[in-house]
GROMACS .gro file of C-alpha atoms in nm:
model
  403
    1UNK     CA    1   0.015   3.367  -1.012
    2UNK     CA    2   0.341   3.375  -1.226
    3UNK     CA    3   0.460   3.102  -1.389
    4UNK     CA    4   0.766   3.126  -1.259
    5UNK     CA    5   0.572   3.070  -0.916
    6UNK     CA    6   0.369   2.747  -1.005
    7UNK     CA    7   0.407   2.439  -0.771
    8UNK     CA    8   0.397   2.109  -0.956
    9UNK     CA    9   0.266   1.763  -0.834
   10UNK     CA   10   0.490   1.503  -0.935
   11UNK     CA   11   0.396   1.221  -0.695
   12UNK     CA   12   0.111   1.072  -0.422
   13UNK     CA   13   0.103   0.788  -0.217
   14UNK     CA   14  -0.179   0.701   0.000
   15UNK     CA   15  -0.309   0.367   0.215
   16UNK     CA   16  -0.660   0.386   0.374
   17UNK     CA   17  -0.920   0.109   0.438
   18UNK     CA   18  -0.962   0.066   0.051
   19UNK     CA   19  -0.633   0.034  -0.022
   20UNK     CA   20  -0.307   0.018   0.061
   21UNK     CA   21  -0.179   0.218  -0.228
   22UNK     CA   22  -0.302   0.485  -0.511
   23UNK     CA   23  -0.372   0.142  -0.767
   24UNK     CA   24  -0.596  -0.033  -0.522
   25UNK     CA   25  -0.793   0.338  -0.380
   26UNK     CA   26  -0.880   0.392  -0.699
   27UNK     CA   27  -1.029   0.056  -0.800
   28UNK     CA   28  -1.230   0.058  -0.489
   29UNK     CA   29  -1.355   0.389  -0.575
   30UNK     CA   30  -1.451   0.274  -0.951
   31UNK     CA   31  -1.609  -0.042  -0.764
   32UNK     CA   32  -1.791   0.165  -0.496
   33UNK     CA   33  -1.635  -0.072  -0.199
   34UNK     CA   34  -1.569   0.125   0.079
   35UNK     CA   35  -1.373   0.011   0.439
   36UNK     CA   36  -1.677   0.033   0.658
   37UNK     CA   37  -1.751  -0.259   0.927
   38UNK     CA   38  -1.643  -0.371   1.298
   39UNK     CA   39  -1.303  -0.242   1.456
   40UNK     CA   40  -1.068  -0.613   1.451
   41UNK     CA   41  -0.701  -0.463   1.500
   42UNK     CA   42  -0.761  -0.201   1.733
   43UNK     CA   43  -0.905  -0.384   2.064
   44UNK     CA   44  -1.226  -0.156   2.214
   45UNK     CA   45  -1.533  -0.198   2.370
   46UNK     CA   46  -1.666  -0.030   2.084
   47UNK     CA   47  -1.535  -0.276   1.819
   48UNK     CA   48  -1.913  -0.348   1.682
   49UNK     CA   49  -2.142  -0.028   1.811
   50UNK     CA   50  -1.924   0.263   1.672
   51UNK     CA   51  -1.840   0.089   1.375
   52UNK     CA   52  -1.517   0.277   1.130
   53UNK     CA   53  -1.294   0.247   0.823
   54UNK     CA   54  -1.030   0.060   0.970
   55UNK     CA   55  -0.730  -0.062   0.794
   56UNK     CA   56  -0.711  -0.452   0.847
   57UNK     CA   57  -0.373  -0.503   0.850
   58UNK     CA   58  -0.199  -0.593   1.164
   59UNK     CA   59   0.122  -0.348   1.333
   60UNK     CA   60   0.356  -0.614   1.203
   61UNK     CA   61   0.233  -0.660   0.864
   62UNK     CA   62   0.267  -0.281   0.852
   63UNK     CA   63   0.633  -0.269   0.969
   64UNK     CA   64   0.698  -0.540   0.675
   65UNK     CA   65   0.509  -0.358   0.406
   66UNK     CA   66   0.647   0.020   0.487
   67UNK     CA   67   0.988  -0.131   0.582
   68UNK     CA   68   1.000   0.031   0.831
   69UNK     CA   69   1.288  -0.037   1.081
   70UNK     CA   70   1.409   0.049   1.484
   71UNK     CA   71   1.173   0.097   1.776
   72UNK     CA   72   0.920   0.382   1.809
   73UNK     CA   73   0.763   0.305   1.522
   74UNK     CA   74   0.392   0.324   1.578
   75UNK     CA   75   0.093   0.280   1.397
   76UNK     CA   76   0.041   0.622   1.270
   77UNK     CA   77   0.422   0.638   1.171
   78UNK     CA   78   0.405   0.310   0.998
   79UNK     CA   79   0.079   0.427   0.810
   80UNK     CA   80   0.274   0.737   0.701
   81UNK     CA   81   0.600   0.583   0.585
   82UNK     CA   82   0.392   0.308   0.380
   83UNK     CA   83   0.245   0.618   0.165
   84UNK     CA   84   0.558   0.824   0.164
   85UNK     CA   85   0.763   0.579   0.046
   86UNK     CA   86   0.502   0.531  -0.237
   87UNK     CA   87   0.505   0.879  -0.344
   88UNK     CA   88   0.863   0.922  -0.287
   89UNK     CA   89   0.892   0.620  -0.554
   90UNK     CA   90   0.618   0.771  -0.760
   91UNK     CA   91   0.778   1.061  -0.809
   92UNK     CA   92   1.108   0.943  -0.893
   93UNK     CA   93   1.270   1.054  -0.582
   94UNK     CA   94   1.640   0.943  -0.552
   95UNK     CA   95   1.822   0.962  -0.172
   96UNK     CA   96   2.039   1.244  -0.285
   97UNK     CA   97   1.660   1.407  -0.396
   98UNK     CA   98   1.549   1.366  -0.023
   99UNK     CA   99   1.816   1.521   0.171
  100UNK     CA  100   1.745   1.818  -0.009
  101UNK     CA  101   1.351   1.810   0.048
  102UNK     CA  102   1.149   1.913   0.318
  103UNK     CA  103   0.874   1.687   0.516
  104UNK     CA  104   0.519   1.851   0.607
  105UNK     CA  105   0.333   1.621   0.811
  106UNK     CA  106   0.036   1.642   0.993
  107UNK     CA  107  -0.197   1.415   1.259
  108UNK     CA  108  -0.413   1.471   1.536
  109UNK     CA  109  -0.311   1.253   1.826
  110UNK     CA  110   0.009   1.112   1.682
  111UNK     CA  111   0.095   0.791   1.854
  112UNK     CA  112  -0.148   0.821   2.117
  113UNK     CA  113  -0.276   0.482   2.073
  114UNK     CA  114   0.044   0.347   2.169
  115UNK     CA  115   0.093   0.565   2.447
  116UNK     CA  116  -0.268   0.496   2.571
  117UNK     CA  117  -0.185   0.095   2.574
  118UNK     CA  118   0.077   0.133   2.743
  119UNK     CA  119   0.035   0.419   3.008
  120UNK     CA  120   0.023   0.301   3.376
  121UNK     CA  121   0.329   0.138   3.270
  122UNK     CA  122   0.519   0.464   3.145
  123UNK     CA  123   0.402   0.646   3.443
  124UNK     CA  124   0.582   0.393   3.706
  125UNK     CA  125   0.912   0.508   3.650
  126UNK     CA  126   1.023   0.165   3.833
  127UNK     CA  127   0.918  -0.072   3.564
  128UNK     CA  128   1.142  -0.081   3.229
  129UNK     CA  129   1.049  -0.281   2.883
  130UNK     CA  130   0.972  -0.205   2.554
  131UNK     CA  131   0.683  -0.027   2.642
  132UNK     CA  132   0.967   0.263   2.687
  133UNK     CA  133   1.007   0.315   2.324
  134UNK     CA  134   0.640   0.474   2.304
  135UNK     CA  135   0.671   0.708   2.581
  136UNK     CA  136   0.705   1.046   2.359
  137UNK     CA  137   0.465   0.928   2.048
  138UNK     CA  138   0.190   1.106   2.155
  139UNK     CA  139   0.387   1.396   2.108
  140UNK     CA  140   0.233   1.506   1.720
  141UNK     CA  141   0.601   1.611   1.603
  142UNK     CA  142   0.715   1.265   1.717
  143UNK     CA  143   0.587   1.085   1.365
  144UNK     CA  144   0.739   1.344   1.165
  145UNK     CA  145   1.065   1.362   1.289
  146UNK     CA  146   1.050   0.968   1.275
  147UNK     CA  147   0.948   0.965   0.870
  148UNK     CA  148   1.188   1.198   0.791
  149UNK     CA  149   1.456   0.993   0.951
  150UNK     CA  150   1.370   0.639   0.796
  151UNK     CA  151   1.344   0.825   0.492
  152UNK     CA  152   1.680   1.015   0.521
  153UNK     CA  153   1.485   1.388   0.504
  154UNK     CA  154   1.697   1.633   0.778
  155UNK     CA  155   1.663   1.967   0.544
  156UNK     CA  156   1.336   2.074   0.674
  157UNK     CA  157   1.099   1.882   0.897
  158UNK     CA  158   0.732   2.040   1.031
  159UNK     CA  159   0.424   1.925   1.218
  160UNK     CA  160   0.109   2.061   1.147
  161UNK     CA  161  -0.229   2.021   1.360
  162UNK     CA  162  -0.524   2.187   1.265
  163UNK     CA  163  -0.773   1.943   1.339
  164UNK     CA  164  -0.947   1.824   1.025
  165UNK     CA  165  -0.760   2.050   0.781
  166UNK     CA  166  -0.370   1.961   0.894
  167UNK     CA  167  -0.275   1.773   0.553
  168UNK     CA  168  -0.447   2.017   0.338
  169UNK     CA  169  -0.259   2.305   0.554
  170UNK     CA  170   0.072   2.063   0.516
  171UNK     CA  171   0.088   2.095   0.117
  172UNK     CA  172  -0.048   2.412   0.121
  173UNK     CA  173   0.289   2.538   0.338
  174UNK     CA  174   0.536   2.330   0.143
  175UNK     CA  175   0.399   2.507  -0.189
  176UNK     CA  176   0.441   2.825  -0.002
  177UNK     CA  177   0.816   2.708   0.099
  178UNK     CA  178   0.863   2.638  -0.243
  179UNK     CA  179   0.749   2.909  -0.405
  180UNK     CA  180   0.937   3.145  -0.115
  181UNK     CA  181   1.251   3.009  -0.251
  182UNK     CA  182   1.341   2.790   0.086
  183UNK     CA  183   1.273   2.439  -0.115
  184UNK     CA  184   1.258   2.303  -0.449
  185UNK     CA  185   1.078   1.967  -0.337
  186UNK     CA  186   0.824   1.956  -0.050
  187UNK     CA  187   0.668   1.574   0.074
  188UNK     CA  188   0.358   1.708   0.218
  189UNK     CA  189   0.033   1.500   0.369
  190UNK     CA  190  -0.053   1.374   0.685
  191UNK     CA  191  -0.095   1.039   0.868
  192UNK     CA  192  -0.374   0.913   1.135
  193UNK     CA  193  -0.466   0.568   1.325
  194UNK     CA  194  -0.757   0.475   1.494
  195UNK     CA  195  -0.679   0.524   1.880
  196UNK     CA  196  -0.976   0.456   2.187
  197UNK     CA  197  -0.931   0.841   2.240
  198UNK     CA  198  -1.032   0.987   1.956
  199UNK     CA  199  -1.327   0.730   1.928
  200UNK     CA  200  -1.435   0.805   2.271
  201UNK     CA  201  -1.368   1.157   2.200
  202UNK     CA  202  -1.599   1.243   1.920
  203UNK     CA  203  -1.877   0.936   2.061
  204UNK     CA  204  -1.831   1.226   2.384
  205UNK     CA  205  -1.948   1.525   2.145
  206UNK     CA  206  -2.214   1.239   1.954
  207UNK     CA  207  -2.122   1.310   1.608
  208UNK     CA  208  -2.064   0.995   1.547
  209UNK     CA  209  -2.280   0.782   1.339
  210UNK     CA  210  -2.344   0.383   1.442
  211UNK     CA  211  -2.497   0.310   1.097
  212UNK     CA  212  -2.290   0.394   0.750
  213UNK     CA  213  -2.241   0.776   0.724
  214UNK     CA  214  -2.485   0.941   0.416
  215UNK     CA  215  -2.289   1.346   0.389
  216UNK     CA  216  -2.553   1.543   0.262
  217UNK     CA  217  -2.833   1.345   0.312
  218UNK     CA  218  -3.118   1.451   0.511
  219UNK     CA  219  -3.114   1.167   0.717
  220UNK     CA  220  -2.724   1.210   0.821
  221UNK     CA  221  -2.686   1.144   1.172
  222UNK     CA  222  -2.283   1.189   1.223
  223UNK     CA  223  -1.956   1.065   1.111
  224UNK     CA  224  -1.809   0.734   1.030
  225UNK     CA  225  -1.405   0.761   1.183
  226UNK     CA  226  -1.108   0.605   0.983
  227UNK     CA  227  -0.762   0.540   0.981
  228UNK     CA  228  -0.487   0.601   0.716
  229UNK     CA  229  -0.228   0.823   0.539
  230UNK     CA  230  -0.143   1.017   0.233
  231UNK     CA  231   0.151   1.265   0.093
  232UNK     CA  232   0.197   1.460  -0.225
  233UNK     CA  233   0.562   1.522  -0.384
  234UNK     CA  234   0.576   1.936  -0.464
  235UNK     CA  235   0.812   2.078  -0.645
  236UNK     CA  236   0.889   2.399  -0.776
  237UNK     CA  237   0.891   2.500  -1.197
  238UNK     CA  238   1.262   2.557  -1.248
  239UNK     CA  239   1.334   2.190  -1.086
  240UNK     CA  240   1.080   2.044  -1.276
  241UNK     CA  241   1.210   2.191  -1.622
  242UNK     CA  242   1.573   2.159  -1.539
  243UNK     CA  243   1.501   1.731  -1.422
  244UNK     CA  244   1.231   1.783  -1.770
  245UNK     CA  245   0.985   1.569  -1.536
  246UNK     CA  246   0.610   1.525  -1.637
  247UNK     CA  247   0.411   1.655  -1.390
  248UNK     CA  248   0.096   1.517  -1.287
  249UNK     CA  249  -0.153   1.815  -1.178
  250UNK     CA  250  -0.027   2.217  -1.077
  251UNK     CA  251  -0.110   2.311  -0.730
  252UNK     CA  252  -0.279   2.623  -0.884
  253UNK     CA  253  -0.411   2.781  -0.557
  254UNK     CA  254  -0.488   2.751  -0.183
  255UNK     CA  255  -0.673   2.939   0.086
  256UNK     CA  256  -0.724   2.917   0.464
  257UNK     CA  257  -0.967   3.087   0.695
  258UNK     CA  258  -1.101   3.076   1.035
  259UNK     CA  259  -1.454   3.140   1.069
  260UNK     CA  260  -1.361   3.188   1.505
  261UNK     CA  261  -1.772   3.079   1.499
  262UNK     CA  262  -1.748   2.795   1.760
  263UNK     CA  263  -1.475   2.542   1.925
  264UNK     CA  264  -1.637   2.272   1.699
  265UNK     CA  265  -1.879   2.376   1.517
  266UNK     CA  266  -1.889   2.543   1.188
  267UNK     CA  267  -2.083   2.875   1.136
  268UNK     CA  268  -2.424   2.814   0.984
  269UNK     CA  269  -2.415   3.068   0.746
  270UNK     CA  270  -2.075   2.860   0.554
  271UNK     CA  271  -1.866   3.192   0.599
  272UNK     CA  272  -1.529   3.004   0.665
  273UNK     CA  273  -1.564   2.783   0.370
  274UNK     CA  274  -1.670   3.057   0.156
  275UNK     CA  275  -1.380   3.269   0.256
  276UNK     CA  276  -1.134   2.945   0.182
  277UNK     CA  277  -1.256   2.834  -0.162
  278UNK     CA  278  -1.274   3.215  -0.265
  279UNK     CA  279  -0.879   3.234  -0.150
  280UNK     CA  280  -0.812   2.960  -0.313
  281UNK     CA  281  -0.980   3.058  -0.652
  282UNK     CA  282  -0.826   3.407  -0.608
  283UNK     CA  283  -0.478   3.256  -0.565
  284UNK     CA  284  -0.495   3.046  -0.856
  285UNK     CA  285  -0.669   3.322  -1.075
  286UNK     CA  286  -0.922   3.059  -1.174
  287UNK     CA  287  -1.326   3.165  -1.142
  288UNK     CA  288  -1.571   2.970  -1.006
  289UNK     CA  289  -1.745   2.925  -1.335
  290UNK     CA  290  -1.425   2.706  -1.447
  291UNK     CA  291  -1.461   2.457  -1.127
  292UNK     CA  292  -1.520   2.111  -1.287
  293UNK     CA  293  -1.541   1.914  -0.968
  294UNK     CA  294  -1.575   1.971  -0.564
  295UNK     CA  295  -1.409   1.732  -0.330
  296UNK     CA  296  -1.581   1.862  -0.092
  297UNK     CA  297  -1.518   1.769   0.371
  298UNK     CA  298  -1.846   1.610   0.338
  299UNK     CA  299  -1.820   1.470   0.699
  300UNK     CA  300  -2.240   1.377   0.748
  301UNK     CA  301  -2.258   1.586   1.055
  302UNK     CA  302  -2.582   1.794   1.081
  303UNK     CA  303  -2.363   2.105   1.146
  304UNK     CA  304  -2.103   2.088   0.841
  305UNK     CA  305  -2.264   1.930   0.553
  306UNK     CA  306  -2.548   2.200   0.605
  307UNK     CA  307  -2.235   2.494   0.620
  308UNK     CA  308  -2.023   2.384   0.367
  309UNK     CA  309  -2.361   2.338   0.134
  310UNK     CA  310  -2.427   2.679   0.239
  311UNK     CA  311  -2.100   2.834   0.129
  312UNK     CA  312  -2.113   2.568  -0.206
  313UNK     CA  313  -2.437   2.766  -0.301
  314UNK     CA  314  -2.347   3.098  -0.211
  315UNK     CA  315  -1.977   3.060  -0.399
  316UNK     CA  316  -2.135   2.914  -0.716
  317UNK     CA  317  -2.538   2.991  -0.707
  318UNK     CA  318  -2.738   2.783  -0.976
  319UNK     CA  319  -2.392   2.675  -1.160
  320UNK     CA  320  -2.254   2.472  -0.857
  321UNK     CA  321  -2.033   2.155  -1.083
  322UNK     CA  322  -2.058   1.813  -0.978
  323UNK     CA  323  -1.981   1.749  -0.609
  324UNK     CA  324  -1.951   1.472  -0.337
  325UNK     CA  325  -1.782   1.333  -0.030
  326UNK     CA  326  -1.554   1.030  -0.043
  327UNK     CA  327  -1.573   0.953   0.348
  328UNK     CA  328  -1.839   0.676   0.305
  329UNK     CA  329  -1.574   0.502   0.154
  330UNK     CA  330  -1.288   0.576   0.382
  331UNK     CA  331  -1.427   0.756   0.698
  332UNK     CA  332  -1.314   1.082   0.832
  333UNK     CA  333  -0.921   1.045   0.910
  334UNK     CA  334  -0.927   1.364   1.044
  335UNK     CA  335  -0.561   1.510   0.989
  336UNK     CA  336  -0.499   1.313   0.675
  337UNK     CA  337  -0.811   1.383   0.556
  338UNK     CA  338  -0.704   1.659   0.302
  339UNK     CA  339  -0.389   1.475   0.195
  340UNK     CA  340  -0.624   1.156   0.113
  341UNK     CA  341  -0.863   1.371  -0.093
  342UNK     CA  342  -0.583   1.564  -0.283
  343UNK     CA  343  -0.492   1.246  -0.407
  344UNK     CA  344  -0.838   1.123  -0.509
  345UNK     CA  345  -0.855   1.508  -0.662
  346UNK     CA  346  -0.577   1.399  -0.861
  347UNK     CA  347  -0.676   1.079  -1.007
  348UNK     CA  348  -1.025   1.265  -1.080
  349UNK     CA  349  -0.832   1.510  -1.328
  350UNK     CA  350  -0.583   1.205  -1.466
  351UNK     CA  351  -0.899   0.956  -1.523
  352UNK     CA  352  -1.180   1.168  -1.603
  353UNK     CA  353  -1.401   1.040  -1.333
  354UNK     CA  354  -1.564   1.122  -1.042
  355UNK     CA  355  -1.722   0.876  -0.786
  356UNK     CA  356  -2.104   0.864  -0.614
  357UNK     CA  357  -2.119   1.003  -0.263
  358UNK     CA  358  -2.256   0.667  -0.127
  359UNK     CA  359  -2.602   0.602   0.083
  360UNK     CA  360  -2.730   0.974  -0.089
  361UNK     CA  361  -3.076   0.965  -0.100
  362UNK     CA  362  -3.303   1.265   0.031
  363UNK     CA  363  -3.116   1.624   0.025
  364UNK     CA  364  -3.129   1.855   0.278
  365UNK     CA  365  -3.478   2.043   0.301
  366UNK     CA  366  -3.250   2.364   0.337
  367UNK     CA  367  -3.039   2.362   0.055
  368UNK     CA  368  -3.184   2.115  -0.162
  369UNK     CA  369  -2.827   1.997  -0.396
  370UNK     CA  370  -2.732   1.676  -0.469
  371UNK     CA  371  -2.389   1.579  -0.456
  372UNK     CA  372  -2.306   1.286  -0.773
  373UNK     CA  373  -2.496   0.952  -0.694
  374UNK     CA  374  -2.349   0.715  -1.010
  375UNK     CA  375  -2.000   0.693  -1.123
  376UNK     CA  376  -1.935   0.986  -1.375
  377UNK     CA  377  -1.668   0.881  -1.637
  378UNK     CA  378  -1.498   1.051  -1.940
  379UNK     CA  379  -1.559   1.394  -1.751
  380UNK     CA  380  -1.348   1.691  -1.878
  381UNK     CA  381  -1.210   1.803  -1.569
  382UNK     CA  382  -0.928   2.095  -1.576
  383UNK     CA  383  -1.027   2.255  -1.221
  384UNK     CA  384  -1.087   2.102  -0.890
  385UNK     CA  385  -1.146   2.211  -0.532
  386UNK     CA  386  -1.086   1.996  -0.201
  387UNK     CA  387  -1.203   2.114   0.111
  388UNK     CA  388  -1.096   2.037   0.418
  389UNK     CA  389  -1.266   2.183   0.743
  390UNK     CA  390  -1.151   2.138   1.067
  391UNK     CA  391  -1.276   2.200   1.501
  392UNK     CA  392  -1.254   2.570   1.593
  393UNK     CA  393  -1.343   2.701   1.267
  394UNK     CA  394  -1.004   2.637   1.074
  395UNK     CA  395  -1.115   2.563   0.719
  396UNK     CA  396  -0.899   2.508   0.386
  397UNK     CA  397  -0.948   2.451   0.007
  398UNK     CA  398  -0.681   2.355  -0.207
  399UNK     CA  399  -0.744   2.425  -0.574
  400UNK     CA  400  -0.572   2.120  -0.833
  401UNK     CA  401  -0.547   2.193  -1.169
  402UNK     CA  402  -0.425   2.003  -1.516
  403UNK     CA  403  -0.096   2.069  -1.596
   0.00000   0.00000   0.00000
C-alpha cells in the first residue's frame, strides 16, 4: 500500500460487560474479571440456565450516561451512542468534524428487543402509546440512522450485517471510503443488546454453552452471548498531517472471504479464515512471520475454534505468535464483535500486553496450540490480526499496525 493510501486510527470507544469505556475494558482485562453471570436487566426465562455477559446497567441509566435524547432510542442505539460519543471525544472530533464524516454501523437484530416487548401491541393498529416509538427498530438501519442523527453525522450513513463479522466489515469499508477519496474521517464499529431472540435463537442451533465458555479448549461445549458496542475514528493521511494529529495505530490491511461451506458452520479445513488473514496480510504488505499477536473469533464452538485453529496453523506452521480469545471476558456480541476486538487490538500495540484466554486448559487433540494462559506484558508488538467470523461462511481479518 502507498503511503499516500494509509488509514489512520485516531480514536475508539467501546462499553461491554467489563466496562463502560476503553479505561475500565482494559483494567478488567489486566485484572482477568470478565462480565459472565445471570441475565438481571433483560427479563427471560433463561435469566440463570443460559447464563451471558450482560451489561448491568438499566435502559435509563443508559439514556443518562450516552445522553442520549427523543424517543426511539433503544437499547442497542443507546449502547452505540455511549461508545461513539467516546471515540468521537477521543479523537478530538469537533461538530463541524462530524458533518463531514461518515457513520458505518453494524448489528444483528437491531432493536428487536424492543420490538419483541412490545409486539401484540404494535400489531393492533387500534391501540396507541409509547410503545409506537419502537415499531421500526428492528429494522438494522434503524440504529444507524438514529446515531448519526444524535450525533449530527448526515454526510454518509451505512448499515452493515454480516452476522459475526459486521463491525470488522464496518471499518474495513470506511477505510476503503477513505482511501477511495469519498471521506476523510470514517466512525466505524457496531452495536448489539441482548434480546430473547437471539438467545433463543442460538439455544435453537445448541451452541450455546450453560457453564463459562473455554475457546480452544478441548472441553468447549459452545458460546457464552453478550451485549455491547464499539467504534473506531478513521481517517485518511493528508487529514491527519494537515490537523498534525498523533495517531494511535495504521489500519495497515483488511481481507474478507466467504468460505460458501455451510449456512452456519465454518468449513473444517479453516479455508475462509485462511483466505481472510492472507488478504489482509497481502493488503498491508506485512508477512506472516512479522505477526506479533492474533485476536483471534475464538467463539468455543466445536466447529470454529477447530477451523480457525486450522487456518492459524496452516497460515503460520510452527511460528504461529501468541494468540487468544477475549470472549470469556465479554461473550460473543456478535455484530460488534470485531469493533470490540479492534479496540482491545489497539490497546495490545499501545500497552505492550496481551491477556490469557480464560478457563484454557486441555488443547484440542487435533491441533494441539495453546492460545496465551497468563497475562503477557512489555511485549513488542508492531503487527496484529483480529478475526472476525461470521454464519454462512462470511469471515474477516483486519490487520492493526504501530504507527
Amino acid at each position: 500500500m502507498s503511503k499516500s493510501g494509509r488509514v489512520f486510527i485516531t480514536g475508539y470507544g467501546i462499553i461491554t460487560s467489563i466496562g463502560k469505556n476503553a479505561e475500565e475494558n482494559l483494567q478488567s482485562l489486566v485484572d482477568q474479571r470478565h462480565g459472565y453471570g445471570d441475565i438481571d436487566i433483560l427479563k427471560t426465562a433463561h435469566s440463570h440456565d443460559l447464563r451471558c455477559c450482560e451489561i448491568k446497567i438499566t435502559d435509563e441509566e443508559l439514556r443518562r450516561l450516552s445522553g442520549g435524547t427523543g424517543s426511539g432510542l433503544t437499547r442497542t442505539t443507546l449502547l452505540g451512542l455511549t461508545a461513539l460519543r467516546e471515540a468521537v471525544h477521543h479523537a478530538g472530533l469537533s461538530a463541524q468534524d462530524l458533518t463531514k464524516s461518515g457513520l458505518l454501523s453494524s448489528t444483528t437484530t437491531g432493536g428487536i428487543r424492543e420490538f419483541e416487548h412490545d409486539f401484540f401491541n404494535i400489531l393492533d393498529l387500534e391501540r396507541h402509546g409509547d410503545f409506537e416509538q419502537f415499531a421500526d427498530t428492528a429494522i438494522p438501519g434503524d440504529h444507524s440512522e438514529r446515531l448519526a442523527s444524535q450525533v449530527g453525522i448526515h454526510n454518509y450513513v451505512a448499515t452493515l450485517s454480516t452476522a459475526c463479522s459486521s463491525a470488522a466489515n464496518a471499518i474495513m469499508q470506511g477505510a476503503a471510503l477513505i482511501r477511495s477519496g469519498r471521506l476523510e474521517c470514517a466512525l466505524c464499529g457496531g452495536s448489539e443488546a441482548l434480546s430473547k431472540f437471539t438467545i433463543n435463537g442460538f439455544n435453537a442451533l445448541m451452541i450455546l454453552d450453560n457453564e463459562h465458555c473455554r475457546p480452544f479448549d478441548a472441553t468447549r461445549r459452545g458460546l457464552n452471548l453478550g451485549e455491547g458496542a464499539a467504534y473506531l475514528v478513521l481517517e485518511s493521511e493528508a487529514r491527519v498531517e494537515r490537523l498534525k494529529k498523533k495517531p494511535l495505530a495504521v489500519l495497515a490491511g483488511a481481507g474478507n472471504a466467504n468460505d460458501a461451506y455451510h449456512p452456519t458452520a465454518s468449513s473444517p479445513d479453516g479455508t475462509g479464515a485462511l483466505k481472510a488473514m492472507r488478504l489482509a496480510l497481502s493488503h498491508g504488505g506485512v508477512d506472516a512471520a512479522d505477526v506479533n499477536y492474533v485476536n483471534a473469533h475464538g467463539t468455543a464452538t466445536e466447529n470454529n475454534d477447530l477451523s480457525e485453529g486450522t487456518g492459524l496453523k496452516r497460515l503460520f506452521a510452527d511460528n504461529l505468535p501468541p494468540f487468544n480469545s477475549t470472549k470469556p471476558y465479554t461473550g460473543h456480541t456478535l455484530a460488534a464483535a470485531g469493533s470490540i476486538e479492534a479496540v482491545y487490538s489497539i490497546l495490545a500495540l499501545q500497552h505492550g500486553m496481551v491477556w490469557p484466554s480464560l478457563n484454557f486448559n486441555t488443547p484440542i487433540p487435533e491441533l494441539g496450540i495453546r492460545p496465551v494462559t497468563k497475562l503477557e506484558r512489555n511485549m513488542s508488538i508492531r503487527n496484529v490480526l483480529s478475526n472476525s467470523f461470521g454464519f454462512g461462511g462470511n469471515t474477516s481479518s483486519l490487520l492493526i499496525s504501530a504507527v
